[in-house]
Amino acid sequence: MTPIKKHWMLLLLLPSVLLAQLPDTLPPLINGMVPQTFDQLWAGFDPRLEPLDVEVLDEWEKDGVVLKVLRYRVGVFKGKKAMIAAVYGYPKGGQKLPGLVQIHGGGQYAQFQACATNAKRGYATISISWAGRIIAPNYSVRPANVKKFWEGNTEDPAYKVTTDWGAIDSYHAPCRYPKNTFTLNPPSESTIDSVPSPRNSGWFPCTMAARRALTFLEKRPEIDGEKLGVYGHSMGGKLTVLTAGSDSRVKAAAPSCGGVSDRKTDPSFLVDTISDAAYLKRITCPIMFLSPANDFHGRINDLQTALTEIKSKDWRMSCGPHHNHQDTGDFEVATQIWFDQHLKDAFVCPKTPVSKLKLKTQSGVPQLLVMPDNTKSIISVDVYYTQQGQIDGLRDNSQNTINRFWHHSATSKKGKVWSADVPILSVDKPLWVYANVVYSMDKPITGAGYYYGEYTVEQFNISSKMEMIDPSELQSAKVKPTLKSSMLIESFKDNWRKEWFNYKTGKWWLYTHKLYDPQWIAPTGAKLAIKVRSKEANKLVVSIDGYQAEVDLKGGLVESVSLSPGDFKKKDVAL
């Protein structure tokens, strides 16, 4: 790593009276009436109007990539400037580059790794720190540093310049002031309006910050301002949807684990101003949804509704079965190929597979027919289904979202159609079914994942829409419940790994949600029996719901292990 130079902006010490005279970015409320609609909320805001006042806090170069930690102006609130910190990176010497805004999630950081890996693939990226936290080799800002910044003690060794929301509080995890909640801060000296208002929600100024980041990108000499994209994870996924739905400069978007489920109705003024639905229906750019099937924040059921709301006809989704709020590289890479197609014309993403669920079959067992786009080499077509969940519009609980089990059904191919049986346990429960098509790549892609760890993959995944079937439909079609309750949880034969998962490539541990499925309900007094073979002496660790049992193995032979509930002890399991 070769340091180039470090720039420190010399700020003029203007009298506070002059600072207070800066005109506010947002117009005042008219007759005290708060915005009730999208148009009212954004009236009077022009993301290109004000100067950016860019300050470069650190700059370095590594492996042909120029990286900077900087701040730019979001706007002026109550006469005080709000400056957001960010990491910016681009390939040295690059010209007419596509530009990306990367938005971190709750509790996360603006991160140089996203900028660095994107730069090596020909992108300029600004990773914005709406919460004030930053990860960079020589300029990291942790939560303790953020608090020191709030205190304003510049002589403290832990003090570092970072995001400054000025007169308002749009920080998160934690908010700056204890009574604030970010989602809708109560009226106070730290809010834009002195009455309950959608402008007091942290989502609003953070979306302003993302839109100003687009302005930053389009003004950079190395960037083609007509090729801008936005992506983010979790809360960053929602902010991605809010940005893409409010700014026509976004030419491609890729939200992950957010942006589809936040449909608040209380207070009512949030419905048409801050809710996901208010922005989804305004999205016209190509959009890729990354939606793990067990995610608690951006729920796969809600994604099906979102697809009916967006105006864009060019969309895809990539849904990892069993996963909650994180993914593996073959799903995360969907972001990369989406931007390659729409911002670089360097890829053609296969179309969404067409699927059709047949309820009326000769055997009485439902069958899913899948017709994938075969313009790229197909590795596999996999069908996943579950009967854990609600279909009546009520919010799912953790039992049927985070812990729902997705049965895997192997497919067979006839002509251009792949088919799989979908045997079920009950016709009194709803049914959800979807398919994943796994494609091979012409060459490997390396990127930074949801939590910025690097991955390199040679395949990617495109998902079908999910069929959601009410029990009355199953009964009307005379579907037969052919699955039987079983005491055998896993035989470890055939495609058993499709029903287990692991987020960490190369690690030995595996997870499954099988024990939550009614098919494997244990009778009273039952024990968990396992046959295990280890080459040498080792330790078997079994974890269930934060309880853990450990068994010493002799090694060299098949050993039978029997565990009762009393063998499991409460532990903080971090596998």
Coordinates of C-alpha atoms in Angstrom, one line a residue, residues 29-568:
L29 CA -44.2 23.3 6.5
I30 CA -47.1 25.2 5.1
N31 CA -49.6 26.1 7.8
G32 CA -48.1 23.4 9.9
M33 CA -49.4 20.6 7.6
V34 CA -47.0 17.7 7.4
P35 CA -46.4 15.8 4.1
Q36 CA -49.0 13.1 3.5
T37 CA -47.8 11.9 0.1
F38 CA -44.6 11.1 -1.8
D39 CA -44.9 14.3 -3.9
Q40 CA -45.4 16.4 -0.8
L41 CA -42.5 14.9 1.0
W42 CA -40.0 15.5 -1.8
A43 CA -41.4 18.9 -2.9
G44 CA -38.7 21.5 -3.0
F45 CA -35.7 19.1 -2.8
D46 CA -33.3 19.2 -5.7
P47 CA -30.3 16.8 -5.1
R48 CA -28.2 18.8 -7.6
L49 CA -28.8 22.3 -6.3
E50 CA -26.4 22.8 -3.4
P51 CA -22.6 22.6 -3.5
L52 CA -21.2 19.3 -2.3
D53 CA -18.4 20.9 -0.2
V54 CA -16.3 17.7 -0.5
E55 CA -13.6 17.2 2.2
V56 CA -11.0 14.5 1.6
L57 CA -9.9 13.0 5.0
D58 CA -7.6 10.3 3.7
E59 CA -6.4 9.0 0.4
W60 CA -4.3 6.0 -0.7
E61 CA -3.7 3.6 -3.6
K62 CA -3.4 -0.1 -3.7
D63 CA -3.3 -2.6 -6.6
G64 CA -4.2 0.1 -9.2
V65 CA -7.2 1.3 -7.2
V66 CA -7.5 4.9 -5.8
L67 CA -9.4 5.0 -2.5
K68 CA -10.5 8.0 -0.4
V69 CA -12.3 8.6 2.8
L70 CA -14.3 11.8 2.4
R71 CA -17.3 13.8 3.4
Y72 CA -19.9 15.7 1.3
R73 CA -22.8 17.9 2.1
V74 CA -26.2 16.3 2.4
G75 CA -28.0 19.6 3.0
V76 CA -28.7 22.3 5.6
F77 CA -31.2 21.6 8.4
K78 CA -32.1 24.4 10.9
G79 CA -29.3 26.5 9.5
K80 CA -26.6 23.8 10.1
K81 CA -24.8 21.8 7.5
A82 CA -25.1 18.0 7.5
M83 CA -22.0 16.3 6.1
I84 CA -22.0 12.5 5.4
A85 CA -18.7 10.5 5.4
A86 CA -18.0 7.9 2.8
V87 CA -15.4 5.7 1.2
Y88 CA -14.8 6.3 -2.5
G89 CA -12.8 4.1 -4.9
Y90 CA -12.2 3.7 -8.6
P91 CA -9.6 2.1 -10.9
K92 CA -6.7 4.5 -11.4
G93 CA -6.8 6.1 -14.9
G94 CA -10.4 4.9 -15.5
Q95 CA -12.6 7.0 -17.8
K96 CA -16.3 7.0 -18.4
L97 CA -16.7 4.5 -15.6
P98 CA -20.1 3.3 -14.4
G99 CA -20.7 4.5 -10.8
L100 CA -22.3 2.7 -7.8
V101 CA -23.7 3.9 -4.5
Q102 CA -23.3 1.2 -1.9
I103 CA -25.5 1.6 1.3
H104 CA -24.7 -0.3 4.5
G105 CA -27.2 -1.9 6.8
G106 CA -28.1 -1.3 10.4
G107 CA -25.1 -1.6 12.7
Q108 CA -22.8 -1.8 9.6
Y109 CA -20.1 0.4 8.2
A110 CA -19.1 2.2 5.0
Q111 CA -16.4 -0.2 3.8
F112 CA -13.4 0.2 1.6
Q113 CA -13.6 -3.5 0.5
A114 CA -16.7 -3.0 -1.5
C115 CA -15.1 0.0 -3.3
A116 CA -11.9 -2.0 -3.9
T117 CA -13.4 -5.1 -5.3
N118 CA -15.8 -3.1 -7.5
A119 CA -12.9 -1.0 -8.8
K120 CA -11.1 -4.1 -10.0
R121 CA -14.2 -4.9 -12.0
G122 CA -14.3 -1.5 -13.7
Y123 CA -16.6 0.5 -11.4
A124 CA -16.3 3.6 -9.3
T125 CA -18.1 3.2 -6.0
I126 CA -19.1 5.4 -3.1
S127 CA -19.9 3.6 0.1
I128 CA -21.9 6.0 2.3
S129 CA -21.7 6.1 6.1
W130 CA -25.1 7.3 7.2
A131 CA -24.5 5.9 10.7
G132 CA -21.0 7.4 10.9
R133 CA -19.0 4.2 11.0
I134 CA -16.2 3.5 8.5
I135 CA -13.8 0.6 7.8
A136 CA -10.6 1.7 6.0
P137 CA -6.9 0.7 6.5
N138 CA -5.8 4.0 8.0
Y139 CA -9.2 5.6 8.8
S140 CA -11.5 3.3 10.7
V141 CA -14.4 4.9 12.7
R142 CA -15.9 2.5 15.3
P143 CA -18.9 3.2 17.5
A144 CA -16.6 4.6 20.3
N145 CA -15.1 7.0 17.8
V146 CA -18.5 8.2 16.7
K147 CA -19.4 9.0 20.3
K148 CA -16.2 10.9 20.7
F149 CA -17.1 12.9 17.6
W150 CA -20.4 13.8 19.1
E151 CA -18.6 15.1 22.2
G152 CA -16.5 17.4 20.0
N153 CA -13.2 16.9 22.0
T154 CA -10.8 17.2 19.1
E155 CA -7.8 16.7 21.5
D156 CA -9.0 13.2 22.4
P157 CA -6.9 10.5 20.5
A158 CA -10.1 8.6 19.8
Y159 CA -11.7 11.7 18.0
K160 CA -12.1 11.3 14.3
V161 CA -14.0 13.4 11.8
T162 CA -17.0 11.4 10.5
T163 CA -20.7 11.9 9.5
D164 CA -22.1 15.0 11.0
W165 CA -25.9 15.3 10.8
G166 CA -25.7 18.8 12.2
A167 CA -29.0 19.8 13.9
I168 CA -30.8 16.5 13.3
D169 CA -30.2 12.9 14.3
S170 CA -30.1 10.3 11.5
Y171 CA -27.6 8.1 13.2
H172 CA -28.5 4.5 14.0
A173 CA -27.3 1.7 16.3
P174 CA -27.3 3.9 18.3
C175 CA -29.1 7.1 17.5
R176 CA -27.3 10.2 19.0
Y177 CA -30.1 11.1 21.4
P178 CA -31.6 8.3 23.5
K179 CA -35.3 9.1 22.9
N180 CA -34.9 8.8 19.1
T181 CA -35.7 5.6 17.2
F182 CA -34.5 6.4 13.7
T183 CA -37.7 5.0 12.1
L184 CA -39.7 8.0 13.4
N185 CA -38.0 10.3 15.8
P186 CA -40.3 12.1 18.1
P187 CA -40.5 15.9 17.6
S188 CA -37.5 17.6 19.4
E189 CA -34.6 20.0 18.8
S190 CA -33.0 17.1 16.8
T191 CA -35.8 16.7 14.2
I192 CA -36.5 18.6 11.1
D193 CA -40.1 19.4 12.1
S194 CA -41.4 20.3 15.5
V195 CA -44.5 18.1 15.0
P196 CA -44.9 14.4 14.1
S197 CA -43.8 14.3 10.5
P198 CA -42.3 11.8 8.0
R199 CA -39.4 14.3 7.6
N200 CA -38.5 13.3 11.2
S201 CA -37.9 9.7 10.1
G202 CA -34.2 8.8 9.6
W203 CA -35.2 7.1 6.3
F204 CA -35.8 10.5 4.7
P205 CA -32.5 12.3 5.3
C206 CA -30.6 9.1 4.6
T207 CA -32.4 8.8 1.3
M208 CA -31.4 12.4 0.7
A209 CA -27.8 11.4 1.4
A210 CA -28.0 8.6 -1.2
R211 CA -29.4 10.9 -3.8
R212 CA -26.7 13.4 -3.1
A213 CA -24.2 10.6 -3.5
L214 CA -25.5 10.2 -7.0
T215 CA -24.8 13.9 -7.6
F216 CA -21.2 13.3 -6.3
L217 CA -20.8 10.4 -8.8
E218 CA -22.1 12.3 -11.8
K219 CA -19.8 15.2 -11.1
R220 CA -16.7 13.0 -11.0
P221 CA -14.6 13.4 -14.2
E222 CA -13.8 9.6 -14.4
I223 CA -17.5 8.6 -14.3
D224 CA -20.2 8.4 -16.9
G225 CA -23.2 10.1 -15.2
E226 CA -25.6 8.2 -17.3
K227 CA -24.5 4.9 -15.9
L228 CA -25.3 5.0 -12.2
G229 CA -26.5 2.2 -9.9
V230 CA -27.4 1.7 -6.3
Y231 CA -27.3 -1.3 -4.0
G232 CA -27.4 -2.1 -0.3
H233 CA -28.2 -4.7 2.3
S234 CA -30.8 -4.9 5.1
M235 CA -31.6 -1.3 6.0
G236 CA -29.4 -0.5 3.0
G237 CA -31.8 -2.6 1.0
K238 CA -34.7 -0.4 2.0
L239 CA -32.7 2.7 1.3
T240 CA -31.8 1.2 -2.1
V241 CA -35.6 1.0 -2.9
L242 CA -36.2 4.5 -1.6
T243 CA -33.4 5.9 -3.7
A244 CA -34.3 4.0 -6.9
G245 CA -38.0 5.0 -6.4
S246 CA -37.2 8.7 -5.9
D247 CA -34.4 9.4 -8.4
S248 CA -34.5 8.7 -12.1
R249 CA -30.7 8.9 -12.3
V250 CA -30.6 5.3 -11.0
K251 CA -30.2 3.1 -14.1
A252 CA -30.0 -0.2 -12.1
A253 CA -30.7 -1.3 -8.6
A254 CA -30.0 -4.4 -6.4
P255 CA -31.5 -4.4 -2.9
S256 CA -30.8 -7.3 -0.6
C257 CA -32.8 -8.3 2.4
G258 CA -34.9 -5.2 2.5
G259 CA -37.2 -2.8 0.6
V260 CA -40.2 -5.1 0.3
S261 CA -41.6 -5.7 3.7
D262 CA -41.8 -2.3 5.4
R263 CA -45.4 -1.3 4.9
K264 CA -46.2 0.7 8.0
T265 CA -49.7 2.0 8.6
D266 CA -49.2 3.8 11.9
P267 CA -49.0 6.7 11.8
S268 CA -50.9 6.9 8.6
F269 CA -48.7 9.6 7.0
L270 CA -45.9 7.0 6.6
V271 CA -47.9 4.9 4.2
D272 CA -47.5 7.2 1.2
T273 CA -44.2 8.8 2.3
I274 CA -41.8 6.3 3.7
S275 CA -43.2 2.8 3.2
D276 CA -41.6 0.5 0.7
A277 CA -44.8 0.3 -1.4
A278 CA -44.7 4.1 -2.0
Y279 CA -41.3 3.7 -3.7
L280 CA -41.7 0.3 -5.3
K281 CA -44.5 1.6 -7.5
R282 CA -42.2 4.3 -8.8
I283 CA -39.3 2.1 -9.7
T284 CA -38.8 2.0 -13.5
C285 CA -35.1 1.0 -13.7
P286 CA -34.0 -2.6 -14.0
I287 CA -33.9 -4.2 -10.5
M288 CA -32.5 -7.4 -9.0
F289 CA -34.0 -8.5 -5.7
L290 CA -31.7 -10.6 -3.5
S291 CA -34.1 -12.2 -1.1
P292 CA -33.0 -15.2 1.1
A293 CA -36.0 -17.4 1.6
N294 CA -35.9 -17.3 5.5
D295 CA -35.0 -13.6 5.8
F296 CA -36.8 -11.8 8.6
H297 CA -36.4 -8.3 7.2
G298 CA -37.1 -8.6 3.5
R299 CA -39.5 -11.5 3.4
I300 CA -39.9 -13.7 0.4
N301 CA -43.7 -13.6 0.7
D302 CA -43.6 -9.8 0.5
L303 CA -41.3 -10.0 -2.5
Q304 CA -44.1 -11.6 -4.6
T305 CA -46.3 -8.5 -3.8
A306 CA -43.4 -6.1 -4.7
L307 CA -43.1 -7.7 -8.1
T308 CA -46.6 -6.6 -8.9
E309 CA -46.0 -3.1 -7.7
I310 CA -42.9 -2.0 -9.6
K311 CA -43.2 -0.3 -13.0
S312 CA -40.0 -1.9 -14.3
K313 CA -40.6 -4.8 -16.6
D314 CA -36.9 -5.8 -16.3
W315 CA -36.4 -7.6 -13.0
R316 CA -34.9 -10.7 -11.5
M317 CA -34.6 -12.3 -8.1
S318 CA -32.1 -14.6 -6.4
C319 CA -33.5 -16.4 -3.4
G320 CA -31.2 -18.7 -1.3
P321 CA -33.2 -21.4 0.5
H322 CA -32.9 -21.7 4.3
H323 CA -30.8 -18.5 4.5
N324 CA -31.7 -15.6 6.9
H325 CA -30.2 -12.2 6.4
Q326 CA -27.0 -13.5 4.7
D327 CA -26.1 -15.5 1.7
T328 CA -23.4 -17.4 -0.1
G329 CA -21.4 -16.0 -3.1
D330 CA -23.5 -17.8 -5.8
F331 CA -26.5 -15.7 -4.6
E332 CA -24.7 -12.5 -3.7
V333 CA -23.0 -12.3 -7.1
A334 CA -26.4 -11.5 -8.6
T335 CA -25.6 -7.9 -7.8
Q336 CA -22.5 -8.0 -9.9
I337 CA -24.0 -9.6 -13.0
W338 CA -26.9 -7.2 -12.9
F339 CA -24.7 -4.1 -13.0
D340 CA -22.5 -5.8 -15.6
Q341 CA -25.6 -6.1 -17.8
H342 CA -27.2 -2.7 -17.3
L343 CA -24.2 -0.4 -16.7
K344 CA -21.5 -2.0 -18.7
D345 CA -23.3 -4.1 -21.4
A346 CA -20.9 -6.9 -20.5
F347 CA -23.4 -9.6 -19.5
V348 CA -26.8 -10.9 -20.5
C349 CA -28.7 -12.2 -17.5
P350 CA -31.0 -15.2 -18.2
K351 CA -34.7 -14.5 -18.0
T352 CA -36.7 -15.4 -14.9
P353 CA -37.7 -19.1 -15.2
V354 CA -41.3 -19.7 -16.0
S355 CA -43.0 -22.0 -13.5
K356 CA -46.4 -23.6 -13.2
L357 CA -47.7 -25.6 -10.3
K358 CA -50.1 -28.5 -11.3
L359 CA -52.4 -29.3 -8.4
K360 CA -54.6 -31.8 -10.3
T361 CA -52.4 -34.8 -11.1
Q362 CA -53.1 -38.5 -11.5
S363 CA -51.2 -39.4 -8.3
G364 CA -52.7 -36.5 -6.3
V365 CA -49.2 -35.2 -5.7
P366 CA -48.7 -31.6 -6.9
Q367 CA -46.0 -31.1 -9.6
L368 CA -44.0 -28.0 -10.4
L369 CA -43.1 -27.5 -14.1
V370 CA -40.1 -25.2 -14.7
M371 CA -39.1 -23.7 -18.1
P372 CA -35.7 -22.0 -17.6
D373 CA -33.9 -19.7 -20.0
N374 CA -31.3 -22.0 -21.6
T375 CA -29.2 -19.3 -23.2
K376 CA -26.5 -20.0 -20.6
S377 CA -25.2 -23.4 -19.4
I378 CA -27.5 -24.8 -16.7
I379 CA -25.9 -26.7 -13.8
S380 CA -29.1 -27.6 -12.0
V381 CA -32.8 -26.8 -11.5
D382 CA -33.9 -27.2 -7.9
V383 CA -37.4 -27.0 -6.5
Y384 CA -38.0 -25.9 -2.9
Y385 CA -41.3 -25.9 -1.0
T386 CA -42.7 -25.4 2.5
Q387 CA -46.0 -25.5 4.4
Q388 CA -44.8 -23.3 7.2
G389 CA -46.2 -19.8 7.0
Q390 CA -49.3 -17.7 6.8
I391 CA -51.3 -16.7 3.7
D392 CA -54.0 -14.6 5.3
G393 CA -52.1 -11.3 5.3
L394 CA -51.0 -11.5 8.9
R395 CA -47.4 -11.0 9.7
D396 CA -45.4 -14.2 9.9
N397 CA -43.6 -15.0 13.2
S398 CA -40.1 -16.3 13.5
Q399 CA -41.4 -19.9 13.5
N400 CA -42.5 -19.6 9.9
T401 CA -39.9 -17.2 8.6
I402 CA -36.5 -17.6 10.1
N403 CA -36.9 -21.2 10.9
R404 CA -39.2 -22.5 8.2
F405 CA -37.9 -25.6 6.5
W406 CA -37.7 -25.8 2.7
H407 CA -38.1 -29.3 1.3
H408 CA -35.9 -30.0 -1.7
S409 CA -37.4 -31.9 -4.6
A410 CA -35.1 -33.2 -7.4
T411 CA -36.1 -32.4 -11.0
S412 CA -36.2 -34.4 -14.1
K413 CA -35.9 -32.9 -17.6
K414 CA -38.0 -33.6 -20.6
G415 CA -37.4 -31.4 -23.6
K416 CA -37.2 -27.8 -22.4
V417 CA -39.3 -28.6 -19.2
W418 CA -38.0 -29.6 -15.8
S419 CA -40.5 -31.1 -13.4
A420 CA -40.5 -32.1 -9.8
D421 CA -43.1 -33.7 -7.5
V422 CA -44.1 -31.7 -4.4
P423 CA -45.4 -34.2 -1.9
I424 CA -47.1 -32.5 1.1
L425 CA -47.9 -33.4 4.7
S426 CA -51.3 -31.7 5.0
V427 CA -54.0 -30.1 2.9
D428 CA -55.0 -27.9 5.8
K429 CA -51.8 -25.8 5.6
P430 CA -50.9 -23.4 2.8
L431 CA -48.1 -24.3 0.3
W432 CA -45.2 -22.2 -1.1
V433 CA -43.1 -23.5 -4.0
Y434 CA -40.4 -21.9 -6.1
A435 CA -37.5 -23.0 -8.3
N436 CA -33.8 -22.0 -8.4
V437 CA -31.9 -22.3 -11.7
V438 CA -28.1 -22.5 -11.2
Y439 CA -26.0 -21.3 -14.2
S440 CA -22.3 -21.6 -14.8
M441 CA -20.2 -18.5 -15.6
D442 CA -17.8 -18.1 -18.5
K443 CA -15.2 -16.8 -15.9
P444 CA -15.1 -16.4 -12.1
I445 CA -16.3 -13.2 -10.5
T446 CA -14.9 -11.8 -7.2
G447 CA -16.9 -9.4 -5.1
A448 CA -17.6 -8.2 -1.6
G449 CA -20.6 -9.8 0.1
Y450 CA -23.3 -8.4 2.3
Y451 CA -20.8 -8.2 5.2
Y452 CA -17.9 -7.3 2.9
G453 CA -16.0 -10.6 3.0
E454 CA -14.7 -11.5 -0.4
Y455 CA -16.1 -14.4 -2.4
T456 CA -15.1 -15.8 -5.8
V457 CA -17.7 -17.9 -7.6
E458 CA -18.1 -19.6 -11.0
Q459 CA -21.9 -20.0 -10.9
F460 CA -25.0 -17.8 -10.2
N461 CA -28.6 -18.4 -9.3
I462 CA -31.9 -17.0 -10.8
S463 CA -35.1 -17.8 -9.0
S464 CA -38.7 -18.2 -10.3
K465 CA -41.6 -16.4 -8.8
M466 CA -43.1 -18.3 -5.8
E467 CA -46.4 -20.0 -6.0
M468 CA -48.5 -19.4 -2.9
I469 CA -51.4 -21.8 -2.6
D470 CA -54.3 -21.5 -0.1
P471 CA -55.5 -24.7 1.7
S472 CA -58.9 -24.4 0.0
E473 CA -57.2 -24.7 -3.4
L474 CA -55.4 -27.9 -2.3
Q475 CA -58.7 -29.4 -1.1
S476 CA -60.6 -28.3 -4.2
A477 CA -58.0 -30.0 -6.4
K478 CA -58.2 -33.2 -4.3
V479 CA -54.5 -33.1 -3.5
K480 CA -53.4 -36.1 -1.5
P481 CA -51.2 -35.6 1.6
T482 CA -48.6 -38.3 0.9
L483 CA -45.8 -37.2 3.2
K484 CA -45.7 -39.2 6.5
S485 CA -44.4 -38.2 9.9
S486 CA -41.0 -39.7 10.4
M487 CA -38.5 -40.4 13.2
L488 CA -35.6 -40.5 10.7
I489 CA -34.5 -36.9 10.3
E490 CA -31.7 -37.4 7.9
S491 CA -30.3 -40.4 6.0
F492 CA -27.4 -38.4 4.4
K493 CA -28.2 -39.9 1.0
D494 CA -28.7 -38.5 -2.5
N495 CA -29.3 -34.7 -2.5
W496 CA -29.3 -34.3 1.3
R497 CA -27.1 -31.3 1.2
K498 CA -29.8 -29.3 -0.6
E499 CA -31.7 -29.3 2.7
W500 CA -28.7 -28.2 4.8
F501 CA -26.7 -25.0 4.5
N502 CA -23.5 -23.3 5.6
Y503 CA -22.7 -19.6 5.0
K504 CA -18.9 -20.1 5.3
T505 CA -17.2 -21.8 2.3
G506 CA -14.7 -24.4 3.5
K507 CA -16.0 -24.7 7.0
W508 CA -17.2 -28.1 8.3
W509 CA -20.3 -27.2 10.2
L510 CA -23.8 -27.5 8.7
Y511 CA -27.2 -26.2 9.7
T512 CA -30.8 -27.4 8.9
H513 CA -34.3 -26.2 9.8
K514 CA -35.7 -29.8 9.6
L515 CA -36.5 -30.0 13.3
Y516 CA -39.0 -27.2 12.9
D517 CA -41.0 -29.0 10.3
P518 CA -44.1 -30.9 11.5
Q519 CA -42.9 -34.0 9.6
W520 CA -40.3 -34.5 12.3
I521 CA -42.1 -33.7 15.5
A522 CA -40.6 -35.8 18.3
P523 CA -42.9 -37.7 20.6
T524 CA -42.7 -37.0 24.4
G525 CA -39.6 -38.6 25.9
A526 CA -37.8 -39.0 22.6
K527 CA -34.0 -38.7 22.3
L528 CA -31.9 -37.5 19.4
A529 CA -29.9 -40.4 18.0
I530 CA -26.9 -39.9 15.7
K531 CA -24.5 -42.3 14.1
V532 CA -21.2 -40.7 13.4
R533 CA -17.8 -41.7 12.0
S534 CA -14.6 -39.8 12.6
K535 CA -11.2 -40.8 11.3
E536 CA -9.6 -39.9 14.7
A537 CA -10.6 -38.7 18.1
N538 CA -12.6 -35.6 17.9
K539 CA -15.6 -33.7 19.4
L540 CA -19.1 -33.6 18.0
V541 CA -21.0 -30.5 18.8
V542 CA -24.8 -30.3 18.3
S543 CA -26.6 -27.0 18.7
I544 CA -30.4 -26.4 18.9
D545 CA -31.9 -23.0 19.6
G546 CA -28.9 -21.7 21.5
Y547 CA -28.5 -25.0 23.5
Q548 CA -25.4 -27.1 22.9
A549 CA -24.4 -30.7 23.6
E550 CA -20.8 -31.9 23.2
V551 CA -19.8 -35.5 22.7
D552 CA -16.2 -36.8 22.7
L553 CA -15.6 -39.2 19.9
K554 CA -13.0 -42.0 20.0
G555 CA -12.5 -42.1 16.3
G556 CA -11.8 -44.9 13.8
L557 CA -15.2 -46.5 13.9
V558 CA -18.9 -45.7 13.6
E559 CA -20.2 -44.5 17.0
S560 CA -23.8 -44.2 18.2
V561 CA -24.7 -41.0 20.1
S562 CA -27.9 -40.6 22.0
L563 CA -28.9 -37.1 23.4
S564 CA -31.7 -36.2 25.7
P565 CA -33.0 -32.7 26.4
G566 CA -30.9 -32.6 29.6
D567 CA -27.7 -33.1 27.6
F568 CA -28.1 -29.6 26.0

